[in-house]
Amino acid sequence: MQPYMPPPQIYVERTLAIIKPDAIHRAEEIEDIILRTGFTIVEKRKLQLSPEQCSDFYAEQYGKLFFPSLTAFMSSAPIIAMTLAKQYAIACWKEVMGPANSLSAKQTCPSSIRALYGTDDLRNAVHGSSSFNSAEREIRFMFPNAIIEPIPTGQVAIDYLTIFVNPTLLVGLSELCKQKPADPIVWLADWLLEHNPNKPKLKENVIVEEPYE
């Protein structure tokens, strides 16, 4: 009897990150932290939301006492919205951001972004999606033309591996046998990174400046 194997999943999780008005002048430093913690910035745009757009974006918070202050603050100046990609991106970005209240973040997570650049629970430098469903909605809100891939499983995943992964892997394994490196695992990992034909072609430092209304 063969052991049960869960269906394969090929997916790089994405989350939405926003650099808020209070930290826009530290955007370069924050983006450097994002990259150094292993995220890929898939899309990025600089814009200024209207109060109505902020109300739509934060619809889940509607009715809470801080809602008017939140929408007024987020529409007061430009923001930078980014789609971040990484394994477990949502949870990892939450950790990098730190607690929502910047004062608490300074005590409990002093190296987090909110501890470094935030002031309080409203002016806390950055926003991140709270869940997978929120990430999908928020990414589509900020990037209407974004393509968010479904999670392939079963035969679809097998077909994906057969077409897009196995050919490159076979070449890498053949080259590994020829080279016989001292550390084959590290060598193969480096080789795959260098020869990955499916690596996204992202332009560096591209940002869309939009007119402010």
PDB file of C-alpha atoms in Angstrom, residues 60-140:
ATOM      1  CA  GLU A  60     -14.203  45.768   5.774  1.00  0.00           C
ATOM      2  CA  GLN A  61     -13.507  48.399   8.447  1.00  0.00           C
ATOM      3  CA  TYR A  62     -16.709  50.354   7.772  1.00  0.00           C
ATOM      4  CA  GLY A  63     -18.604  51.221  10.950  1.00  0.00           C
ATOM      5  CA  LYS A  64     -15.590  51.179  13.247  1.00  0.00           C
ATOM      6  CA  LEU A  65     -14.759  54.301  15.232  1.00  0.00           C
ATOM      7  CA  PHE A  66     -11.447  54.872  13.468  1.00  0.00           C
ATOM      8  CA  PHE A  67     -12.900  54.526   9.944  1.00  0.00           C
ATOM      9  CA  PRO A  68     -13.327  58.284   9.229  1.00  0.00           C
ATOM     10  CA  SER A  69      -9.817  59.061  10.482  1.00  0.00           C
ATOM     11  CA  LEU A  70      -8.386  56.169   8.470  1.00  0.00           C
ATOM     12  CA  THR A  71      -9.950  57.213   5.163  1.00  0.00           C
ATOM     13  CA  ALA A  72      -9.070  60.882   5.724  1.00  0.00           C
ATOM     14  CA  PHE A  73      -5.437  59.997   6.466  1.00  0.00           C
ATOM     15  CA  MET A  74      -5.020  57.544   3.589  1.00  0.00           C
ATOM     16  CA  SER A  75      -6.420  60.076   1.095  1.00  0.00           C
ATOM     17  CA  SER A  76      -4.384  62.997   2.443  1.00  0.00           C
ATOM     18  CA  ALA A  77      -1.242  62.383   0.347  1.00  0.00           C
ATOM     19  CA  PRO A  78       0.276  59.934  -2.153  1.00  0.00           C
ATOM     20  CA  ILE A  79       0.837  56.266  -1.332  1.00  0.00           C
ATOM     21  CA  ILE A  80       2.841  53.494  -2.971  1.00  0.00           C
ATOM     22  CA  ALA A  81       1.017  50.219  -3.611  1.00  0.00           C
ATOM     23  CA  MET A  82       2.978  47.039  -4.325  1.00  0.00           C
ATOM     24  CA  THR A  83       2.186  43.421  -5.039  1.00  0.00           C
ATOM     25  CA  LEU A  84       4.717  41.295  -3.163  1.00  0.00           C
ATOM     26  CA  ALA A  85       5.431  37.654  -3.992  1.00  0.00           C
ATOM     27  CA  LYS A  86       7.071  35.038  -1.795  1.00  0.00           C
ATOM     28  CA  GLN A  87       6.259  31.701  -0.230  1.00  0.00           C
ATOM     29  CA  TYR A  88       3.878  32.442   2.659  1.00  0.00           C
ATOM     30  CA  ALA A  89       3.930  36.090   1.558  1.00  0.00           C
ATOM     31  CA  ILE A  90       0.935  37.157   3.648  1.00  0.00           C
ATOM     32  CA  ALA A  91       2.282  35.838   6.948  1.00  0.00           C
ATOM     33  CA  CYS A  92       5.855  36.916   6.192  1.00  0.00           C
ATOM     34  CA  TRP A  93       4.806  40.475   5.324  1.00  0.00           C
ATOM     35  CA  LYS A  94       2.792  40.690   8.558  1.00  0.00           C
ATOM     36  CA  GLU A  95       5.923  39.716  10.469  1.00  0.00           C
ATOM     37  CA  VAL A  96       8.096  42.236   8.631  1.00  0.00           C
ATOM     38  CA  MET A  97       5.524  45.004   9.254  1.00  0.00           C
ATOM     39  CA  GLY A  98       5.156  44.284  12.975  1.00  0.00           C
ATOM     40  CA  PRO A  99       2.156  45.030  15.241  1.00  0.00           C
ATOM     41  CA  ALA A 100      -0.429  47.511  13.969  1.00  0.00           C
ATOM     42  CA  ASN A 101       0.244  49.918  16.824  1.00  0.00           C
ATOM     43  CA  SER A 102       3.666  51.432  16.205  1.00  0.00           C
ATOM     44  CA  LEU A 103       4.178  52.134  19.909  1.00  0.00           C
ATOM     45  CA  SER A 104       3.666  48.444  20.692  1.00  0.00           C
ATOM     46  CA  ALA A 105       5.894  47.519  17.760  1.00  0.00           C
ATOM     47  CA  LYS A 106       8.750  49.588  19.204  1.00  0.00           C
ATOM     48  CA  GLN A 107       8.515  47.559  22.410  1.00  0.00           C
ATOM     49  CA  THR A 108       7.951  44.051  21.061  1.00  0.00           C
ATOM     50  CA  CYS A 109       9.412  44.107  17.510  1.00  0.00           C
ATOM     51  CA  PRO A 110      11.950  46.954  17.408  1.00  0.00           C
ATOM     52  CA  SER A 111      13.360  45.933  14.023  1.00  0.00           C
ATOM     53  CA  SER A 112       9.965  45.833  12.287  1.00  0.00           C
ATOM     54  CA  ILE A 113       8.966  48.468   9.724  1.00  0.00           C
ATOM     55  CA  ARG A 114       6.249  49.929  11.933  1.00  0.00           C
ATOM     56  CA  ALA A 115       8.656  50.240  14.836  1.00  0.00           C
ATOM     57  CA  LEU A 116      11.230  51.970  12.650  1.00  0.00           C
ATOM     58  CA  TYR A 117       8.965  54.304  10.673  1.00  0.00           C
ATOM     59  CA  GLY A 118       5.547  54.414  12.356  1.00  0.00           C
ATOM     60  CA  THR A 119       4.168  56.826  14.947  1.00  0.00           C
ATOM     61  CA  ASP A 120       0.939  55.295  16.307  1.00  0.00           C
ATOM     62  CA  ASP A 121      -1.820  52.867  15.309  1.00  0.00           C
ATOM     63  CA  LEU A 122      -3.012  55.093  12.430  1.00  0.00           C
ATOM     64  CA  ARG A 123       0.267  56.507  11.143  1.00  0.00           C
ATOM     65  CA  ASN A 124       2.003  53.147  11.151  1.00  0.00           C
ATOM     66  CA  ALA A 125       3.933  53.416   7.872  1.00  0.00           C
ATOM     67  CA  VAL A 126       2.633  50.378   5.975  1.00  0.00           C
ATOM     68  CA  HIS A 127      -0.411  48.243   5.210  1.00  0.00           C
ATOM     69  CA  GLY A 128      -0.595  44.535   4.474  1.00  0.00           C
ATOM     70  CA  SER A 129      -3.372  42.150   3.483  1.00  0.00           C
ATOM     71  CA  SER A 130      -4.828  40.194   6.393  1.00  0.00           C
ATOM     72  CA  SER A 131      -5.741  36.988   4.537  1.00  0.00           C
ATOM     73  CA  PHE A 132      -5.641  35.297   1.148  1.00  0.00           C
ATOM     74  CA  ASN A 133      -9.118  36.574   0.250  1.00  0.00           C
ATOM     75  CA  SER A 134      -8.208  40.110   1.332  1.00  0.00           C
ATOM     76  CA  ALA A 135      -4.976  39.959  -0.673  1.00  0.00           C
ATOM     77  CA  GLU A 136      -6.810  38.925  -3.816  1.00  0.00           C
ATOM     78  CA  ARG A 137      -9.414  41.690  -3.405  1.00  0.00           C
ATOM     79  CA  GLU A 138      -6.862  44.387  -2.540  1.00  0.00           C
ATOM     80  CA  ILE A 139      -4.503  43.465  -5.366  1.00  0.00           C
ATOM     81  CA  ARG A 140      -7.366  43.650  -7.856  1.00  0.00           C
TER      82      ARG A 140
END
